[in-house]
Every structure is written in structure tokens, then in C-alpha cells.
Coordinates of C-alpha atoms in Angstrom, one line a residue:
X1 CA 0.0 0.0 0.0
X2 CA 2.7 2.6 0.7
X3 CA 4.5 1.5 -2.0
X4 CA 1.8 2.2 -3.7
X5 CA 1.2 5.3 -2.8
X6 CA 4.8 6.5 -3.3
X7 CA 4.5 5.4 -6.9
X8 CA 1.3 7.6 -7.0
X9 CA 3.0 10.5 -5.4
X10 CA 6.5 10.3 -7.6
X11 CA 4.2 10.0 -10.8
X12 CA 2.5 13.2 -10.0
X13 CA 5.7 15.1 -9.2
X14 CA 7.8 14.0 -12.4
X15 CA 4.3 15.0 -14.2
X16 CA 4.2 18.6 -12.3
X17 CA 8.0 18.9 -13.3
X18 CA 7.5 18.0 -16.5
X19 CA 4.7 20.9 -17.1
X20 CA 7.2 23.8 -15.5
X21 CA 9.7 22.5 -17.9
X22 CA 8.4 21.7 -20.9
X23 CA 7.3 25.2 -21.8
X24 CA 10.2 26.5 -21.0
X25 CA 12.4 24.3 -23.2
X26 CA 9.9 24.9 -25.9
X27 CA 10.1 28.7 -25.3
X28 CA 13.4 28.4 -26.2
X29 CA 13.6 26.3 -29.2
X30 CA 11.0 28.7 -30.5
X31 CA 13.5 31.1 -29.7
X32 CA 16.3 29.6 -31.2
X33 CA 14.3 29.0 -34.3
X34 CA 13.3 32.7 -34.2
X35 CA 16.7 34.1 -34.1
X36 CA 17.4 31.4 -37.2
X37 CA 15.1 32.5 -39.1
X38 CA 15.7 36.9 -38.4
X39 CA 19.5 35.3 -39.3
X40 CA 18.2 33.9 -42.7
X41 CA 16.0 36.9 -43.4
X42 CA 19.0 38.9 -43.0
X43 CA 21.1 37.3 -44.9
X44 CA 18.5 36.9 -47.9
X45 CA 17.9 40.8 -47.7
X46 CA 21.2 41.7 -47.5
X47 CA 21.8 39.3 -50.7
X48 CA 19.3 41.1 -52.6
X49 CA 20.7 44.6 -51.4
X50 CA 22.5 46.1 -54.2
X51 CA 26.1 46.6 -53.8
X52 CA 27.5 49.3 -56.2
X53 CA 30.2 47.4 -58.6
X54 CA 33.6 49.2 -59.3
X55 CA 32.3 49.3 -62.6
X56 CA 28.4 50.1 -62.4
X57 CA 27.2 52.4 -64.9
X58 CA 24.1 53.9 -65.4
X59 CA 22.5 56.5 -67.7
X60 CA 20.7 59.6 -66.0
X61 CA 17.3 60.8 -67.3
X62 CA 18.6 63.9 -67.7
X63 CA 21.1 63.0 -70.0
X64 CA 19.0 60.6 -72.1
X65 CA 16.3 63.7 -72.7
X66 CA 20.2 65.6 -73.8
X67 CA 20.9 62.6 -76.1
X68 CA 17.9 62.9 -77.7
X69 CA 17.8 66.4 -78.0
X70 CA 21.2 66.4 -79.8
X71 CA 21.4 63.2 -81.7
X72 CA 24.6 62.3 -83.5
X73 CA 25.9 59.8 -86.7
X74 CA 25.7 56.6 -85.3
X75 CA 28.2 55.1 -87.4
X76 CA 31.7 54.3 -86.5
X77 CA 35.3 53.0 -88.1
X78 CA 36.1 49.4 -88.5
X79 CA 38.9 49.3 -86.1
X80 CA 39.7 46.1 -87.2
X81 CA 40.3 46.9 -90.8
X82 CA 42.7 49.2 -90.5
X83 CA 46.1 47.4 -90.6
X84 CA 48.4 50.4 -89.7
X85 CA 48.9 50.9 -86.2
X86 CA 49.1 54.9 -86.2
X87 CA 46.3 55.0 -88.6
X88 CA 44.3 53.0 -86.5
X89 CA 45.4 55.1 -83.4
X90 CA 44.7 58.3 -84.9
X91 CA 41.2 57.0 -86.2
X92 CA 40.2 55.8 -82.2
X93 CA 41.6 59.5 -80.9
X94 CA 39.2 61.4 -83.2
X95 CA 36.5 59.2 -83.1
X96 CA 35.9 59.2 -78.9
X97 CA 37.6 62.6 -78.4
X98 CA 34.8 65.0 -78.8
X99 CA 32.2 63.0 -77.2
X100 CA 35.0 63.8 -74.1
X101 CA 35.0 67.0 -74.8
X102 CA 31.4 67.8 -74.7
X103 CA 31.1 66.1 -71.6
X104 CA 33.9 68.2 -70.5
X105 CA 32.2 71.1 -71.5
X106 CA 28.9 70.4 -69.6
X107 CA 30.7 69.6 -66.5
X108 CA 32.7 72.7 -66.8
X109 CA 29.0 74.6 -67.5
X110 CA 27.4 72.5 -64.1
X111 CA 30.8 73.6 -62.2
X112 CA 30.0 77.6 -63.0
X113 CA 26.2 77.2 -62.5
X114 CA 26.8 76.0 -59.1
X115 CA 29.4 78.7 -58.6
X116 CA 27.1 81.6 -59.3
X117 CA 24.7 79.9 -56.9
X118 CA 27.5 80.0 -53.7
X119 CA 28.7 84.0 -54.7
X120 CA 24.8 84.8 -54.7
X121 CA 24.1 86.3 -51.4
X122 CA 20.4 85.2 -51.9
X123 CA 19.0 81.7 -50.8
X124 CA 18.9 79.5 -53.8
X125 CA 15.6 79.7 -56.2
X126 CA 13.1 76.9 -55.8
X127 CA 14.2 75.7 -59.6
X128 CA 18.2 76.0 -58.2
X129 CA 17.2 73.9 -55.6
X130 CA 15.4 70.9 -57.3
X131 CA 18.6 71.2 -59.7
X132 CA 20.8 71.3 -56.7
X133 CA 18.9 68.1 -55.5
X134 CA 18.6 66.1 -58.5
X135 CA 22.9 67.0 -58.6
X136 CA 23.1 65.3 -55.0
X137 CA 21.2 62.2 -55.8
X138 CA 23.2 61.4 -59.2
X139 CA 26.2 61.4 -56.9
X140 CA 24.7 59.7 -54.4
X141 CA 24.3 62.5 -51.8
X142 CA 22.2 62.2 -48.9
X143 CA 18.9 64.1 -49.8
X144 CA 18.2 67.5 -47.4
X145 CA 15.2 69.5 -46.8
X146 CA 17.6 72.8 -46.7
X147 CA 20.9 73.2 -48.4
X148 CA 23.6 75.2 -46.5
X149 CA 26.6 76.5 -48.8
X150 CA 28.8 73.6 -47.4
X151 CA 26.5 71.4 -49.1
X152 CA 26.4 73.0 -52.5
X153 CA 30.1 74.3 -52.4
X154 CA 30.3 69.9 -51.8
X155 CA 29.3 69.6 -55.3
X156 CA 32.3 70.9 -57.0
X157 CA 34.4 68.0 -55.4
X158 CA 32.1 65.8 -57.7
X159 CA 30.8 67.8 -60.8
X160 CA 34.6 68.6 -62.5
X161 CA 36.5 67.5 -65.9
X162 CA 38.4 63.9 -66.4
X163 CA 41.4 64.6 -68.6
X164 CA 41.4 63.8 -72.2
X165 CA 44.5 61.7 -71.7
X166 CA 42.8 59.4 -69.0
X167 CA 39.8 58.8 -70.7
X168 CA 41.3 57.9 -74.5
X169 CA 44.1 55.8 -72.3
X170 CA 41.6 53.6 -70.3
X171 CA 39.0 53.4 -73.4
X172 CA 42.2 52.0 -75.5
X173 CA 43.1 49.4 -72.9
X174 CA 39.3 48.6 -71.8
X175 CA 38.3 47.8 -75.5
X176 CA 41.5 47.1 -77.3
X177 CA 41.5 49.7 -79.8
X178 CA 37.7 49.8 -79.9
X179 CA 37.9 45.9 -81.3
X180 CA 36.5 44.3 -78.5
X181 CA 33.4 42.2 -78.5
X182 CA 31.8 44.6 -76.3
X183 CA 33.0 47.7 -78.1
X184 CA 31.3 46.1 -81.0
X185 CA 28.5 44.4 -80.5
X186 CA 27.8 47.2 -77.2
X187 CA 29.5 50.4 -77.7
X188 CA 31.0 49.7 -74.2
X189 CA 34.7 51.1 -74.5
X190 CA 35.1 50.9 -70.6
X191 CA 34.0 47.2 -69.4
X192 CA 31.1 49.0 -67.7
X193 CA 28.8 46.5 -65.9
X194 CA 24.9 46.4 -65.5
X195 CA 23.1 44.1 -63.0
X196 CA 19.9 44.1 -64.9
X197 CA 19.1 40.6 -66.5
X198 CA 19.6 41.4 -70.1
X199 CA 20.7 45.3 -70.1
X200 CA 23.8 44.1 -71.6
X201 CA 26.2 40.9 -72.8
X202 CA 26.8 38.1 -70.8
X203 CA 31.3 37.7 -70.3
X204 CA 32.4 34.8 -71.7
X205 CA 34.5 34.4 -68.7
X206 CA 31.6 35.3 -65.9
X207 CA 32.0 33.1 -62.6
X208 CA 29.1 30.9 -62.5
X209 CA 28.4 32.7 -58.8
X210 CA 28.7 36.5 -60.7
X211 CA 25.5 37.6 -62.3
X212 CA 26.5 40.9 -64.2
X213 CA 26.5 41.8 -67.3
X214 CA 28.8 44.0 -69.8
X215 CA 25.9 46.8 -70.5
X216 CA 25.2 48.1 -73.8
X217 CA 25.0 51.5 -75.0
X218 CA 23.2 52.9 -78.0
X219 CA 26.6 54.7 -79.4
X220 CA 30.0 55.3 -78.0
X221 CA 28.8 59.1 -76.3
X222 CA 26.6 57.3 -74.2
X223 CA 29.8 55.3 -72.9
X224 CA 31.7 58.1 -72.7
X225 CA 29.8 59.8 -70.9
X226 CA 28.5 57.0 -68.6
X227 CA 32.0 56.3 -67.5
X228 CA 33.2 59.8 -66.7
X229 CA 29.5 59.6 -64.4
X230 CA 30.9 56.8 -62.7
X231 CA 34.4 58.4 -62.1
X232 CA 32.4 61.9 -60.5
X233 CA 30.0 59.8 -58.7
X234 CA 31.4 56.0 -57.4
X235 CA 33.0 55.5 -54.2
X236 CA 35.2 53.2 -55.3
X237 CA 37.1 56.7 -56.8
X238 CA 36.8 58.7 -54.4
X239 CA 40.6 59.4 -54.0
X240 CA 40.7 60.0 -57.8
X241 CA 38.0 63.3 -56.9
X242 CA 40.6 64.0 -53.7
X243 CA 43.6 63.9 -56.0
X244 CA 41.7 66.1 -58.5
X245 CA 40.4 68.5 -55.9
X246 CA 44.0 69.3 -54.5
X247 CA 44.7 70.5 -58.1
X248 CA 42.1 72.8 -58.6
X249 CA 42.5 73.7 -55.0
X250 CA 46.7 74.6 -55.7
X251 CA 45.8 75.7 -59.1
X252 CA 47.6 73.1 -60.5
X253 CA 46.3 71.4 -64.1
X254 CA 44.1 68.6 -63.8
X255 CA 45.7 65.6 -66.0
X256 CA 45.6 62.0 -66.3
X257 CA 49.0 61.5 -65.2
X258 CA 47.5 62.4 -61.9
X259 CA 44.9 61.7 -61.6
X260 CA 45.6 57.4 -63.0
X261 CA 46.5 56.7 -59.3
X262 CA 42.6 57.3 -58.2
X263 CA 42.2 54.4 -60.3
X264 CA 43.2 51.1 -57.9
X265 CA 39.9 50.0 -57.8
X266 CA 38.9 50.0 -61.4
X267 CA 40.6 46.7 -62.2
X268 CA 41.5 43.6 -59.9
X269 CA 44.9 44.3 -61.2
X270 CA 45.6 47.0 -59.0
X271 CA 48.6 48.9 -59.4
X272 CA 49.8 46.9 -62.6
X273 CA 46.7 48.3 -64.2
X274 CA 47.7 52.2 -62.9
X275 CA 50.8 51.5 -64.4
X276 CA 49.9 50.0 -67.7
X277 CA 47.0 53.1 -68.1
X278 CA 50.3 55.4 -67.5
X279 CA 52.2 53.7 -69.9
X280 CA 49.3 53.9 -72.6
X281 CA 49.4 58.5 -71.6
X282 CA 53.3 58.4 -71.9
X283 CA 54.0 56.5 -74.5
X284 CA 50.9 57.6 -76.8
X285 CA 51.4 60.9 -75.5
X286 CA 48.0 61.1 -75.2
X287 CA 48.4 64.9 -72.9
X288 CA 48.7 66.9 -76.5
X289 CA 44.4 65.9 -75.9
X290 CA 44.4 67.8 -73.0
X291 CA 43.0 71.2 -74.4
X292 CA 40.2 72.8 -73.2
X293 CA 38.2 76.2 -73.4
X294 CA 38.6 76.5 -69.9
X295 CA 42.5 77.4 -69.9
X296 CA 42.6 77.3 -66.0
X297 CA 41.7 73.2 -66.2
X298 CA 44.4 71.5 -68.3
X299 CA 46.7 72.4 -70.8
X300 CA 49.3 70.0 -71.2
X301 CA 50.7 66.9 -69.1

């Protein structure tokens, strides 16, 4: 009988202990679980965040209602089929060198509009101001509700000239002569990437883990200018925009020669590439480029 009974009395403890523990293990493997799945959540929005590339280009609205409004010849040499090298040279120079300098130009006419807005002593106009705005988000700029003249006078830093010699230089190596797959079948002279399924040509070499593309452009202006965007705007160049803003600051000339060593990031290569882009100025001689209406900017190398 009391053996009994001690058997009745052990069941109903175990059971009682069992109910104050259960829900607490189960608490915490709903806890765990939780955590596991905030974790994957994470992870599979931070996957889908988009991280800028190195190489990410992109075309503004502003300047595609510009392209439009000032459409040029399409039609370009057959690289290729010229069989001397200076001849070939020369052809590539001419051909890319004045969509350069119009960009150069509307950069230089963005620098003084932005200028005559900082020596005004009034506030800035509601049309200077969605201008101003529209400036800050193409380079990535936080957006504000009030602009003080530290954040226009910030502008400058990123609306400003890339050298003749840099651009013909890194347009050479990038498409090899304007010969390149992508400089044929894309108008891409800068191996500028797009991460839009389709917006360009898939690299034959493309990791099977890599999901860019090679984007295509309607003609080689949209290239041009698309790259000297991504020079002005991308972080990954930011000291090329510090190197650039000394000059100006020391009233120096702005050239390519100097500017080449903002350009570690542009290629895995790292300083091999610098040095090969250097070459390409040197040896081409590619500063005789560097003339601009704006004498204060860059003459020669």
C-alpha cells in the first residue's frame, strides 16, 4: 500500500516537473528558431541589397532627354580593318575625343552654374534647388530638406573635368582599340557593368556565382559619358575626386597623369593596371588631348 502510494505521489511530481519545464524548453527552441530565421532573413535581404560594382554604370534621365535632344551619326570605323597601327590610333583618338569634350564642356558649365549659386548672397531659387537636388542624388548625396553653402560648395568636389589623356588611355586598354566584343557588339569602350538581366552581354568568362552583365549603349557618347558619371559619382574613386580636388584647390592642371593613381579600384589588377594606363598616356602621348576652353583646367601633361 505505501508502495503504492509512493509510486502515486513520484508519478505526480515528475508530471508537475515535467509541465514547468516543458514550456520553457519549448520557449526556447522557439527562440532559437526565431533568431534562425531573423538570421536567414538577414542574410537573404542583404543578398538582394544592391552593392555598387567598381564598374556600375548607369545613364541619367537627364542625360537621355540631352541625347535625344542632340542626336549624333551613329556610325563608327572598323577598327579592325585598318592594318596600320598609327592609322588605327589616330582613327580611335578622333573618333571618342569630342564626345569627351562635350562632356567636358557640360561639366565645366554645371561647375559655373553651381558657382554663381555660392557667390549669390540670396537663398537659392526653388528651380536651383530641385537642380541642386537632382545634382546630389546622381552622386549619391544624402537628400536634405535645406541646403547650406557647405553642401552645395560639396558639389564641385564631384561635378569637374576627367582629362582627355585618361579617358582615350583607359578606353584604348578597356576595349583594345575599340575591337572588342563589347565595343562592338555594345558600344561599351570601358568594361562597364549592369546588373539588370539582359541590359547588356553576358562575359564569356563570368564566374558561375557573378550575375553581371557588360551593359550596352546605344553609341560610344553614351559610354563616354557614362564612365566619366561613374568616375564623379562611385565611391570606389573617391581618392581619384581628392587627387583632382587638391589641383584645382593649388591651381595646378588637372591631367591624367595624376589623376591614373585614383584608379586602384577600377581593375582587380591593381597597381599593374595604374601602371599599364600610364604607360598607354606616356607613351601615346595622349596629354597633346588635354586642351580645353577652360584654360585654368588643363593644358598639357
Amino acid at each position: 500500500m505505501e508502495r503504492k502510494l509512493l509510486w502515486v505521489i513520484s508519478s505526480i511530481v515528475i508530471l508537475i516537473l515535467w509541465f514547468k519545464i516543458e514550456p520553457q524548453d519549448t520557449q526556447q527552441a522557439d527562440s532559437k528558431i526565431g533568431s534562425s530565421e531573423q538570421a536567414q532573413t538577414k542574410a537573404k535581404i542583404a543578398e538582394k541589397e544592391p552593392v555598387q560594382s567598381s564598374r556600375e554604370s548607369s545613364i541619367t534621365q537627364e542625360e537621355k532627354e540631352y541625347f535625344q535632344g542632340h542626336p549624333i551619326d551613329g556610325s563608327k570605323p572598323d577598327f579592325a580593318a585598318i592594318t596600320d597601327v598609327q592609322e588605327r590610333k589616330a582613327a580611335f583618338f578622333d573618333y571618342l575625343l569630342p564626345f569627351v569634350t562635350e562632356k567636358n564642356e557640360l561639366l565645366l558649365k554645371d561647375r559655373s552654374r553651381i558657382q554663381a549659386i555660392l557667390d549669390n548672397p540670396e537663398p537659392p531659387s526653388r528651380e536651383e534647388k530641385t537642380w541642386i537636388g537632382a545634382l546630389r542624388s546622381l552622386h549619391k548625396l544624402r537628400k536634405l530638406g535645406v541646403y547650406t553653402h557647405e553642401d552645395i560648395a560639396v558639389l564641385l568636389r564631384y561635378v569637374d573635368i576627367i582629362p582627355a589623356s585618361l579617358v582615350l588611355a583607359q578606353a584604348a586598354n578597356e576595349s583594345a582599340w575599340g575591337t572588342s566584343r563589347f565595343a562592338l557588339e555594345g558600344n561599351n569602350y570601358f568594361g562597364q557593368w549592369c546588373f539588370t538581366n539582359g541590359c547588356g552581354l553576358i562575359p564569356n568568362a563570368r564566374g558561375e556565382d557573378q550575375d553581371h552583365e557588360v551593359r550596352k549603349f546605344s553609341d560610344a557618347r553614351e559610354s563616354v559619358f557614362a564612365y566619366i558619371d561613374n568616375l564623379n559619382s562611385n565611391s570606389a574613386y573617391k581618392e581619384l575626386r581628392s587627387i583632382r580636388s587638391q589641383l584645382r584647390k593649388d591651381g595646378e592642371n588637372i591631367t591624367g597623369l595624376a589623376l591614373v593613381h585614383g584608379l586602384e579600384n577600377y581593375s582587380q589588377r591593381g597597381q599593374d593596371y595604374i601602371d599599364e594606363i600610364e604607360s598607354l598616356i606616356d607613351y601615346n602621348e595622349l596629354w597633346r588631348f588635354n586642351v580645353h576652353t577652360d584654360e585654368a583646367t588643363y593644358n598639357n601633361e
